[in-house]
Tab-separated table of C-alpha atoms in Angstrom:
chain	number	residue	atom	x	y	z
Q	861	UNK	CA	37.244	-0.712	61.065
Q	862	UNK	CA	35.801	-2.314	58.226
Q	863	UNK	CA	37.987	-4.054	54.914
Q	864	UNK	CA	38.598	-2.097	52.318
Q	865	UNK	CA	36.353	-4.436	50.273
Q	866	UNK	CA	33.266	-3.698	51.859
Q	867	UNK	CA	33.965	-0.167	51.268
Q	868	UNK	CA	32.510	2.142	48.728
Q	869	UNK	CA	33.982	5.398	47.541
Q	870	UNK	CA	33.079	9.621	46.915
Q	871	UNK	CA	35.326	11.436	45.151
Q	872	UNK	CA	34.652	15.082	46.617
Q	873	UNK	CA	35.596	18.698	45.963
Q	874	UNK	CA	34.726	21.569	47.770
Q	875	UNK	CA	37.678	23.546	48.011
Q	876	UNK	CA	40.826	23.075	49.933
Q	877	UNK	CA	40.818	19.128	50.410
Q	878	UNK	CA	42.104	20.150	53.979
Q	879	UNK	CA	38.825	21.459	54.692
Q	880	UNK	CA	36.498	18.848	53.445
Q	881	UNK	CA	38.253	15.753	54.597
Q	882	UNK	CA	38.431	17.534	58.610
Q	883	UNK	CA	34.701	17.430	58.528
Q	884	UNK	CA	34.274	13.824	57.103
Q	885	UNK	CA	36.941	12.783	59.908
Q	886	UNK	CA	33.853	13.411	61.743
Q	887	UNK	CA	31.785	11.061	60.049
Q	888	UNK	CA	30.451	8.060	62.065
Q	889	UNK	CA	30.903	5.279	58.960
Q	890	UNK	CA	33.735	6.757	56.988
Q	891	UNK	CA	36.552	4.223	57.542
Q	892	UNK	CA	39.363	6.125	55.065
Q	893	UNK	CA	39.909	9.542	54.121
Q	894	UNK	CA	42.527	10.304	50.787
Q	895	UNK	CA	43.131	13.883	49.974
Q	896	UNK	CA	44.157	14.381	46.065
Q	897	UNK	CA	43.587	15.340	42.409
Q	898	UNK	CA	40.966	14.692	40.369
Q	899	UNK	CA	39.125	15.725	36.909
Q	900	UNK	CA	42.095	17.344	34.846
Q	901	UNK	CA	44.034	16.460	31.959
Q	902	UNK	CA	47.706	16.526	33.596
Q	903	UNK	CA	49.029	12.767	33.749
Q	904	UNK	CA	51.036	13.315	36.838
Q	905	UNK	CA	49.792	16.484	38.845
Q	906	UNK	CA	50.756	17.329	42.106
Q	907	UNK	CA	50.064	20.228	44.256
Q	908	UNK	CA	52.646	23.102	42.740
Q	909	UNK	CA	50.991	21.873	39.365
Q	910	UNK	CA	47.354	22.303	40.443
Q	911	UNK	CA	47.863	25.258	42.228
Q	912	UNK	CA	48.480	27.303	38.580
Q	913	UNK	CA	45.309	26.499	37.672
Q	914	UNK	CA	46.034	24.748	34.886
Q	915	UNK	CA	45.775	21.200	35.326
Q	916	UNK	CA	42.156	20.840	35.226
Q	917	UNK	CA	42.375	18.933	38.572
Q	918	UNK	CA	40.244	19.767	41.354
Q	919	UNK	CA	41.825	19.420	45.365
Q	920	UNK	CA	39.675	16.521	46.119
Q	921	UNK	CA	38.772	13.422	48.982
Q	922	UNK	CA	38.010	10.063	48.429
Q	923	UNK	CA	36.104	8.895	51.556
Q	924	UNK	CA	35.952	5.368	51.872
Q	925	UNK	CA	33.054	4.575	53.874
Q	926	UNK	CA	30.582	1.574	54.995
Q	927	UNK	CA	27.519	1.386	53.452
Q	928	UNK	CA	25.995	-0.634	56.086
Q	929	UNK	CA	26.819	2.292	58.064
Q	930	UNK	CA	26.339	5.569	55.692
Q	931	UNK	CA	24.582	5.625	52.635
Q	932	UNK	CA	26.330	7.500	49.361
Q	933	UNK	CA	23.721	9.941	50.006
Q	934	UNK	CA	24.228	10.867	53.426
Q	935	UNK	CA	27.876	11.544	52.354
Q	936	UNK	CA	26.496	13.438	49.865
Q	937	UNK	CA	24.539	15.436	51.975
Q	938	UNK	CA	26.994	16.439	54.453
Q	939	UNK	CA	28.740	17.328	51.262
Q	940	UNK	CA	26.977	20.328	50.221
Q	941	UNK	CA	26.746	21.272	54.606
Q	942	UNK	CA	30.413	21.311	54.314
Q	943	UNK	CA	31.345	24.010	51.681
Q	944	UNK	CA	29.365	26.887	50.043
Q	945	UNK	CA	28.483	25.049	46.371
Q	946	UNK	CA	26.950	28.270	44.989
Q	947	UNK	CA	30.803	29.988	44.380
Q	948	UNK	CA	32.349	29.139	41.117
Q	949	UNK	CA	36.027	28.255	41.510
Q	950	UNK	CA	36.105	29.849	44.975
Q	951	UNK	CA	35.576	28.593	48.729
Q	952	UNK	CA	36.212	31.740	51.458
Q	953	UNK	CA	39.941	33.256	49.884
Q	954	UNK	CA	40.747	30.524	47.928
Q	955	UNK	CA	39.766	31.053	44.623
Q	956	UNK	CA	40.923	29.058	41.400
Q	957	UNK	CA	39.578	26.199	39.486
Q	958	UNK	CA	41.281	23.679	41.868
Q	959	UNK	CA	39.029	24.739	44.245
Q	960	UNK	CA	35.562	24.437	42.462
Q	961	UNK	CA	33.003	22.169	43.662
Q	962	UNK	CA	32.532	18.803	42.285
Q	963	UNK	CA	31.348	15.248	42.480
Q	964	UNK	CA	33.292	12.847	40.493
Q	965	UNK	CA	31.257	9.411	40.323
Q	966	UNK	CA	32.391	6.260	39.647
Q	967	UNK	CA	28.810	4.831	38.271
Q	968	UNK	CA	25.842	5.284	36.805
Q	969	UNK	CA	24.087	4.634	40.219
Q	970	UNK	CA	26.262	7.204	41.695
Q	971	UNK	CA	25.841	10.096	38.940
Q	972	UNK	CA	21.949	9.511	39.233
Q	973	UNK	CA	21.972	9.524	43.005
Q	974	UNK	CA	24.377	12.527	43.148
Q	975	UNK	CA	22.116	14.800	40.326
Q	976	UNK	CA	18.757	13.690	42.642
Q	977	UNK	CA	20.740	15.405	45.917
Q	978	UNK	CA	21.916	18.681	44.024
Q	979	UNK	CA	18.480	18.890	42.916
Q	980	UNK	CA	17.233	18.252	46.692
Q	981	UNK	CA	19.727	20.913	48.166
Q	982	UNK	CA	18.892	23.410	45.389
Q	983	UNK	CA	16.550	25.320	47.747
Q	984	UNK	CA	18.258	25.265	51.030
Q	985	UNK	CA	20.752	27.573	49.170
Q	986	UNK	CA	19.674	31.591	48.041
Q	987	UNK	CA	21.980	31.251	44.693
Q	988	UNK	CA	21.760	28.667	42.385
Q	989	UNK	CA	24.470	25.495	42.990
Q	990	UNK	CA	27.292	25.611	40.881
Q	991	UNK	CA	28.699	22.022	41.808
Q	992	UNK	CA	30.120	20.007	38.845
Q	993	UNK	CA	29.040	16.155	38.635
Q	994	UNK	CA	31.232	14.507	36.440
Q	995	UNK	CA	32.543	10.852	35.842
Q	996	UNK	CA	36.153	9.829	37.635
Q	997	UNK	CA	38.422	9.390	35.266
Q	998	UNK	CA	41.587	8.855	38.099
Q	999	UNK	CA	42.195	9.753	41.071
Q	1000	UNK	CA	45.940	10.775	42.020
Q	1001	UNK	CA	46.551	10.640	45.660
Q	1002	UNK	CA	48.055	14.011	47.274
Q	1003	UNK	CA	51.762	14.099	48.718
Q	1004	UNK	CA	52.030	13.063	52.312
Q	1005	UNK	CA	52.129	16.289	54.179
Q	1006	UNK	CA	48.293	16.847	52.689
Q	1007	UNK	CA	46.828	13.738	54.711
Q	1008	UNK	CA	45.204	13.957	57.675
Q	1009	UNK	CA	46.087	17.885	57.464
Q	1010	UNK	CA	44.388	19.628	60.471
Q	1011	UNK	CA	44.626	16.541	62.597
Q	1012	UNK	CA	48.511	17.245	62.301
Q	1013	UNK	CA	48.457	20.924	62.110
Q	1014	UNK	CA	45.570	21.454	64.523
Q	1015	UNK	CA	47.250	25.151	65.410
Q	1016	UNK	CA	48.261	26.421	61.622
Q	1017	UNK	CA	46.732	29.560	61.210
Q	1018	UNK	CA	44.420	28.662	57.988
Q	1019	UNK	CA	43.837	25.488	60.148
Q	1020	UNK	CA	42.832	27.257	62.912
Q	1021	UNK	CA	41.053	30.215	60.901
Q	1022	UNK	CA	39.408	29.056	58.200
Q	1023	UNK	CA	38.995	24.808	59.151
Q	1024	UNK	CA	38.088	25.368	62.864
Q	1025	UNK	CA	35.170	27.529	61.988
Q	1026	UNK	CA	33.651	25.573	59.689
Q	1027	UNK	CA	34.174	22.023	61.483
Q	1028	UNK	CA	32.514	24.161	64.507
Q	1029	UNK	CA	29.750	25.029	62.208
Q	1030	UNK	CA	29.137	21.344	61.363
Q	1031	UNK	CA	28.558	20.138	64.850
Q	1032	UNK	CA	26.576	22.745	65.521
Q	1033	UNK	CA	24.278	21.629	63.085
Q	1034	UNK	CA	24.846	17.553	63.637
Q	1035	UNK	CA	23.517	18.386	67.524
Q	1036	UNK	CA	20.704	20.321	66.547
């Protein structure tokens, strides 16, 4: 496990944060893995908040990860493998702006390198991408029964519905 101060940091959204962070658990050089809020105007949300829809904030990760290991835009391309970014506001049945895809950067290196992959995934998808790429104002971890969600709750049935399939999906592709 590396520091934390040779880690860098993506804030990502692409739906339920339950979703996203089971894949990057997956993620050979992704040390840390915080599911949250991000890119609203509420000062303190939290998940009854967010899920009105009007907070603002996206369900989001921050994956910590080594850059000796995995570059920002590997992470970003798993990114748009792990979630359909062509949906506005909507991932499978869960629909709202808390789910929308986004990319919240924390520099100018990151905003350029993030616009340069949405551009390079544009064609893999048949609809244009939708995906937001904004700057990170704050992040504001999730409560504790949000972290490390399908790990924990492996038989849940949206864990085993709706996250199963999709981490299936992805190692499907990873072998291939």
């Amino acid at each position: 496990m590396s520091e934390q101060k040779d880690l860098e940091y993506a804030i990502l959204g692409g739906g339920c944060f339950w979703c996203v962070e089971a894949i990057y658990q997956l993620v050979d050089g992704v040390e840390s893995i915080v599911s949250g809020y991000a890119g609203g105007h509420d000062p303190a949300p939290n998940y009854r908040s967010i899920c009105t829809g009007l907070t603002g904030h996206a369900e989001v990760i921050r994956v910590g990860f080594d850059p000796s290991k995995i570059s920002y835009k590997n992470i970003l391309e798993i990114f748009w493998e792990a979630h359909d970014p062509t949906t506005r506001n909507k991932q499978g049945n869960d629909e709202g702006p808390q789910y929308r895809s986004i990319i919240l950067y924390e520099n100018q290196t990151q905003k350029e390198i993030a616009e340069a992959s949405r551009t390079e995934a544009g064609p893999k998808f048949a609809s244009p991408i939708v995906t937001e790429i904004v700057a990170l104002e704050k992040f504001f971890p999730a409560e504790n029964y949000h972290q490390n969600y399908f790990r924990l709750n492996p038989e849940q049935p949206y864990c085993h519905y709706v996250i199963r399939p999709k981490i299936e999906k992805f190692l499907k592709k990873k072998t291939h």
